[in-house]
Amino acid sequence: MTSFLLRRILQMFITLIGISIISWLIITTAPGGPISLTMDPKISPKIIEQMMKNYDLDKPVYQQYFLWIKKLFTGRLYSFKDGRPVLEKIWERIGNTLLLNLVAMTIIFSLAIPLGVFSARKQYSMMDRLTTFGVFLGLSIPGFWLAYLIILGTVELFGYPVLGMRSFVTEGFGAGEIVMDRIWHLLLPAMIMAIHGLAGLSRYTRSSMLEVIRQDYIRTAKAKGVPEETVYYKHGLRNALLPIVTLFGFLIPGLIGGSIIMESVFAWPGIGRLAYQAVLARDYPVVMTINTITAVLVLLGNFIADLLYGVADPRIRYQ
Amino acid sequence: MKTPLLEVRSLTTQFFTEDGVVRAVEDVNFEIHPGEILSLVGESGCGKSVTGLSLLRLIPIPPGKIMSGELLFEGRDLLGLEEREMERVRGNDISMIFQEPMTSLNPVFTIGNQIMEALQLHQNLDKKEARRRAIEMLDRVKIPSPEVRIDSYPHQLSGGMRQRAMIAMALSCQPKLLIADEPTTALDVTIQAQVLRLLKEIQGEMGMAVMLITHDLGVVSEIADRVAVMYAGRIVESGPIEAIFGEMRHPYTRGLLESIPQLEEKKKRLNAIPGQVPNPMDLPTGCKFHPRCHLMIDDCKKEEPPLYPVNKNHFSRCIRWKECC
Ligand SMILES: Nc1ncnc2c1ncn2[C@@H]1O[C@H](COP(=O)(O)OP(=O)(O)O)[C@@H](O)[C@H]1O
Ligand SMILES: [Mg+2]
């Protein structure tokens, strides 16, 4: 077990370095640069040269990469755009992003699994067909389009703001109203972010369940006189959930990708929106650092999924 | 004669698949007496498992359906029971064990857990008592250090041990009838003999009746009291073991017996029955065995023969049973 953990951590570390090198290459070779984008064209070449020097942009790409790492770990990494420490900018916002993702993840798991189990149990029933239809609809609707539609719709219908984390004007709100206001602002983007995962995961649960109930041990349980419901929910579900545990790891990248779009659409002050703005401004230090943090989250998610799988399935041995 | 424990009357089970109707079991009649071992034999696909599963009403519906028949268990027709009542019969009065010990136990629960489940369901035992009984059962099926093994997961046991655990589970509530569907087929030859001996031994101790399903007449000769030979969903010959092995009255039974490999005659070619098992969706007319039969005459193609009584407990579904075999 210990050697497994050490090996996995080393693996994650190597993967992380690989990811950061590739992101670095992609970002620095993308057309445009931080200076040309932000600067007035009339500015003197001398100042530009000075700025290039400040940002290490006069050095070869590989040196820039090592300088970035060095600065990141010594806490002296500053944004090109406003000169603020990158970690500080991210720290302010990462909690908001995690909150949004956590809520989305909770929605996905708490709805998708019952939905999938139900669909499998009543295979080809009207409800199963309806959920199947809903799932494919959910999978094929682009999130940003739906988000705009919902923003328009709710504002038109209720005349209530949906952008940001809270309403601007909250004077005269009671404590209850403030909480409701926050929940409202949180739930809309989280729900839209959850749609894809929800659709995918419920489908997956359904097929996993259908696969499991054909197994021999289900027949054994029935032959023992275990009531139908118990066979399904105890013997069946427990096995059907095993592969789903690993999906937990795969869902994270999708959610984070989704949060870049949703945070931008909903003006949610998280690192997704920060990353989007930083990419537009070619703010390399911010983009790179967010990339790396995201990669760490994804790798951690997979790692946790592996460990959970071992807990859930007695056949798994770590060596 | 004693009253039978189970009386199966004209059981017919079919599967309605996309390709057509599979006539898996057709008008099957037999009975099992308390404490006896009845063996159901026949080539793969002849409907043995479907017969066994039908008795417990475990046929998957759809596509399957028990079309007709009566399953009189201690005089009560199982086909007339509510599902809830049937659940009380399964695992309690009638148990079943299966061919694949590898896949027939739930991989995520310990074997103890799986044995205790039946005990808690049917005998209203509390956890502690159920555990004690489960250890006792594991000891009974000769699993070494049962108080440790009880907490093993199926994957931690060998095939033979798993099948023993299956037997322990099936017998934990002291059923009156055990349906054993090819219980040794998936095991190594040496383990096969051990498990078979164990089954026979426990049967002697506990006195339950056993319906032993197998395609292997070698297995039958070891432990059965009576034999029913199945072909294409029908029973073609039935009788006491001595009658079937000594004076069989159906060419199919003879073919089966001749295809048992004999250790002394290693060099001699195995006498397999020529031709193939008929497709249950498209069965021949008349006697279902006639296309493969060396005794076939024109009459065999016309009508399905009834079961002729050779004597009071030996029957054959062959119009030429007198000349055979
Ligand atoms: N679930 C099912 N759906 C369709 N056909 C089935 C099903 N189960 C069994 N059958 C068919 O019923 C026939 C008898 O099968 P079975 O009783 O399993 O044979 P065996 O004598 O080898 O145990 C076979 O032709 C098989 O294909
Ligand atoms: Mg079979």
Coordinates of C-alpha atoms in Angstrom, one line a residue, chain A residues 52-289:
Chain A
M52 CA 10.1 42.6 -22.3
K53 CA 13.0 42.5 -20.0
N54 CA 10.8 42.8 -16.9
Y55 CA 8.6 40.0 -18.0
D56 CA 11.6 37.8 -19.0
L57 CA 10.2 37.8 -22.6
D58 CA 13.6 38.6 -24.0
K59 CA 14.9 35.2 -22.9
P60 CA 14.6 31.9 -24.7
V61 CA 11.3 30.0 -24.1
Y62 CA 12.9 27.2 -22.0
Q63 CA 14.5 29.7 -19.7
Q64 CA 11.2 31.5 -19.3
Y65 CA 9.7 28.2 -18.2
F66 CA 12.2 27.7 -15.5
L67 CA 12.0 31.2 -14.4
W68 CA 8.2 30.8 -14.1
I69 CA 8.6 27.8 -11.9
K70 CA 11.2 29.5 -9.8
K71 CA 9.0 32.6 -9.3
L72 CA 6.0 30.5 -8.6
F73 CA 7.6 28.7 -5.8
T74 CA 9.3 31.7 -4.3
G75 CA 6.0 33.7 -4.4
R76 CA 7.5 36.4 -6.7
L77 CA 5.3 35.7 -9.7
Y78 CA 3.3 38.7 -10.8
S79 CA 0.5 39.2 -13.3
F80 CA 1.5 41.0 -16.5
K81 CA -1.8 42.8 -16.5
D82 CA -1.9 44.5 -13.1
G83 CA 1.3 43.5 -11.5
R84 CA -0.4 41.8 -8.6
P85 CA 1.0 38.5 -7.2
V86 CA -0.6 35.7 -9.2
L87 CA -1.2 33.4 -6.2
E88 CA -3.0 36.2 -4.4
K89 CA -5.3 36.8 -7.4
I90 CA -6.0 33.1 -7.7
W91 CA -6.5 32.6 -3.9
E92 CA -9.2 35.3 -3.8
R93 CA -11.2 33.4 -6.4
I94 CA -10.5 29.8 -6.1
G95 CA -13.0 29.3 -3.3
N96 CA -15.8 30.5 -5.5
T97 CA -14.9 28.1 -8.3
L98 CA -14.6 25.2 -5.9
L99 CA -18.0 26.1 -4.4
L100 CA -19.6 26.2 -7.8
N101 CA -18.0 22.9 -8.9
L102 CA -18.9 21.2 -5.6
V103 CA -22.5 22.1 -6.0
A104 CA -22.5 21.0 -9.6
M105 CA -20.9 17.7 -8.6
T106 CA -23.4 17.2 -5.8
I107 CA -26.3 17.8 -8.2
I108 CA -24.8 15.4 -10.7
F109 CA -24.3 12.5 -8.3
S110 CA -27.4 12.9 -6.3
L111 CA -29.7 13.0 -9.3
A112 CA -27.9 10.9 -11.9
I113 CA -27.6 7.7 -9.9
P114 CA -31.2 7.4 -8.8
L115 CA -32.3 8.4 -12.3
G116 CA -30.1 5.8 -13.9
V117 CA -31.1 3.1 -11.5
F118 CA -34.8 3.9 -12.0
S119 CA -34.4 3.8 -15.8
A120 CA -32.7 0.5 -15.6
R121 CA -35.3 -1.0 -13.3
K122 CA -38.1 0.1 -15.6
Q123 CA -36.3 -0.5 -18.8
Y124 CA -38.3 0.6 -21.9
S125 CA -41.1 2.0 -19.7
M126 CA -42.5 5.4 -20.6
M127 CA -40.4 7.1 -17.9
D128 CA -37.3 5.3 -19.2
R129 CA -37.9 6.6 -22.7
L130 CA -38.6 10.1 -21.4
T131 CA -35.3 10.2 -19.4
T132 CA -33.5 8.8 -22.4
F133 CA -34.9 11.6 -24.5
G134 CA -34.0 14.1 -21.8
V135 CA -30.5 12.7 -21.5
F136 CA -29.8 13.1 -25.2
L137 CA -31.2 16.6 -25.2
G138 CA -29.0 17.5 -22.3
L139 CA -26.0 16.0 -24.0
S140 CA -26.6 17.9 -27.2
I141 CA -27.5 21.4 -26.0
P142 CA -24.5 23.7 -25.8
G143 CA -24.1 24.9 -22.2
F144 CA -23.4 28.6 -23.0
W145 CA -26.4 28.8 -25.3
L146 CA -28.7 27.4 -22.7
A147 CA -27.1 29.7 -20.1
Y148 CA -27.9 32.8 -22.2
L149 CA -31.4 31.5 -22.8
I150 CA -32.0 31.0 -19.1
I151 CA -30.5 34.3 -18.1
L152 CA -32.8 36.0 -20.6
G153 CA -35.8 34.0 -19.6
T154 CA -35.4 34.5 -15.8
V155 CA -34.7 38.2 -16.1
E156 CA -37.7 38.6 -18.4
L157 CA -40.0 36.5 -16.2
F158 CA -39.0 37.4 -12.7
G159 CA -37.1 40.6 -13.3
Y160 CA -34.6 39.3 -10.9
P161 CA -30.8 39.5 -11.5
V162 CA -28.8 36.3 -12.0
L163 CA -25.3 37.5 -12.7
G164 CA -22.5 37.5 -10.2
M165 CA -22.6 35.9 -6.8
R166 CA -25.2 38.1 -5.3
S167 CA -27.5 41.0 -6.2
F168 CA -26.0 44.4 -6.2
V169 CA -28.6 46.0 -4.2
T170 CA -29.2 44.1 -1.0
E171 CA -30.2 46.9 1.3
G172 CA -33.3 46.1 3.1
F173 CA -32.9 42.4 2.7
G174 CA -33.4 40.2 5.8
A175 CA -30.9 37.5 6.6
G176 CA -33.2 34.9 5.0
E177 CA -33.4 36.9 1.8
I178 CA -29.7 37.3 1.6
V179 CA -29.2 33.6 1.9
M180 CA -31.9 32.9 -0.7
D181 CA -30.3 35.5 -3.0
R182 CA -26.9 33.7 -2.7
I183 CA -28.4 30.3 -3.3
W184 CA -30.3 31.6 -6.3
H185 CA -27.1 33.0 -7.8
L186 CA -25.2 29.8 -7.1
L187 CA -27.8 27.3 -8.3
L188 CA -28.5 28.6 -11.8
P189 CA -24.9 28.3 -13.1
A190 CA -24.3 25.1 -11.1
M191 CA -27.3 23.4 -12.6
I192 CA -26.4 24.3 -16.1
M193 CA -22.8 23.1 -15.5
A194 CA -24.3 19.9 -14.1
I195 CA -26.4 19.1 -17.2
H196 CA -23.8 17.3 -19.2
G197 CA -22.4 15.3 -16.4
L198 CA -25.9 14.5 -15.2
A199 CA -26.9 13.2 -18.6
G200 CA -23.7 11.2 -19.1
L201 CA -23.6 9.7 -15.6
S202 CA -27.3 8.7 -15.6
R203 CA -26.8 6.9 -18.9
Y204 CA -23.7 5.2 -17.5
T205 CA -25.5 4.2 -14.3
R206 CA -28.3 2.7 -16.4
S207 CA -26.2 0.6 -18.5
S208 CA -24.0 -0.5 -15.6
M209 CA -27.1 -1.5 -13.7
L210 CA -28.5 -3.4 -16.7
E211 CA -25.2 -5.2 -17.1
V212 CA -25.1 -6.2 -13.4
I213 CA -28.6 -7.6 -13.2
R214 CA -27.7 -10.2 -15.8
Q215 CA -24.9 -11.6 -13.7
D216 CA -25.0 -15.0 -12.1
Y217 CA -24.8 -13.8 -8.6
I218 CA -28.1 -11.9 -9.0
R219 CA -29.7 -15.2 -9.9
T220 CA -28.0 -16.8 -6.8
A221 CA -29.5 -14.1 -4.6
K222 CA -32.9 -14.7 -6.0
A223 CA -32.5 -18.4 -5.6
K224 CA -31.8 -17.7 -1.9
G225 CA -35.2 -16.1 -1.6
V226 CA -34.0 -12.5 -1.3
P227 CA -36.9 -10.3 -2.2
E228 CA -36.8 -8.6 -5.6
E229 CA -36.2 -5.1 -4.3
T230 CA -33.3 -6.2 -2.0
V231 CA -31.8 -8.1 -4.9
Y232 CA -31.9 -5.0 -7.0
Y233 CA -30.8 -2.4 -4.5
K234 CA -28.4 -4.4 -2.4
H235 CA -26.8 -7.0 -4.7
G236 CA -27.2 -5.1 -7.9
L237 CA -26.6 -1.5 -7.1
R238 CA -23.5 -2.0 -5.0
N239 CA -21.8 -3.7 -8.0
A240 CA -23.2 -1.3 -10.5
L241 CA -21.7 1.6 -8.6
L242 CA -18.1 0.3 -8.7
P243 CA -17.3 1.6 -12.1
I244 CA -19.1 4.8 -11.3
V245 CA -16.7 5.7 -8.6
T246 CA -13.9 6.0 -11.2
L247 CA -16.1 8.4 -13.2
F248 CA -15.7 10.9 -10.3
G249 CA -12.2 11.4 -11.5
F250 CA -13.2 11.9 -15.1
L251 CA -15.9 14.4 -14.3
I252 CA -13.6 17.0 -12.8
P253 CA -11.9 18.1 -16.1
G254 CA -15.3 18.5 -17.7
L255 CA -16.6 20.5 -14.9
I256 CA -13.6 22.8 -14.8
G257 CA -13.8 23.3 -18.5
G258 CA -17.5 24.1 -18.0
S259 CA -16.7 26.6 -15.3
I260 CA -14.6 28.6 -17.6
I261 CA -17.6 29.1 -19.8
M262 CA -20.2 29.4 -17.1
E263 CA -18.2 31.8 -14.9
S264 CA -17.8 34.0 -17.9
V265 CA -21.4 33.9 -18.9
F266 CA -22.7 34.4 -15.3
A267 CA -20.0 36.9 -14.3
W268 CA -19.0 34.5 -11.5
P269 CA -15.9 35.7 -9.8
G270 CA -13.9 32.4 -10.0
I271 CA -10.7 31.3 -11.5
G272 CA -12.4 30.1 -14.7
R273 CA -13.4 33.6 -15.6
L274 CA -9.9 34.8 -14.5
A275 CA -8.3 32.2 -16.7
Y276 CA -10.5 33.3 -19.7
Q277 CA -9.5 37.0 -19.2
A278 CA -5.9 36.1 -18.7
V279 CA -5.8 34.1 -21.9
L280 CA -7.3 37.0 -23.8
A281 CA -4.6 39.3 -22.3
R282 CA -1.9 36.7 -22.9
D283 CA -1.1 37.1 -19.2
Y284 CA 1.2 34.0 -19.2
P285 CA 1.9 33.8 -15.4
V286 CA -1.8 33.7 -14.5
V287 CA -2.7 31.3 -17.3
M288 CA 0.1 28.9 -16.5
T289 CA -0.6 28.9 -12.8

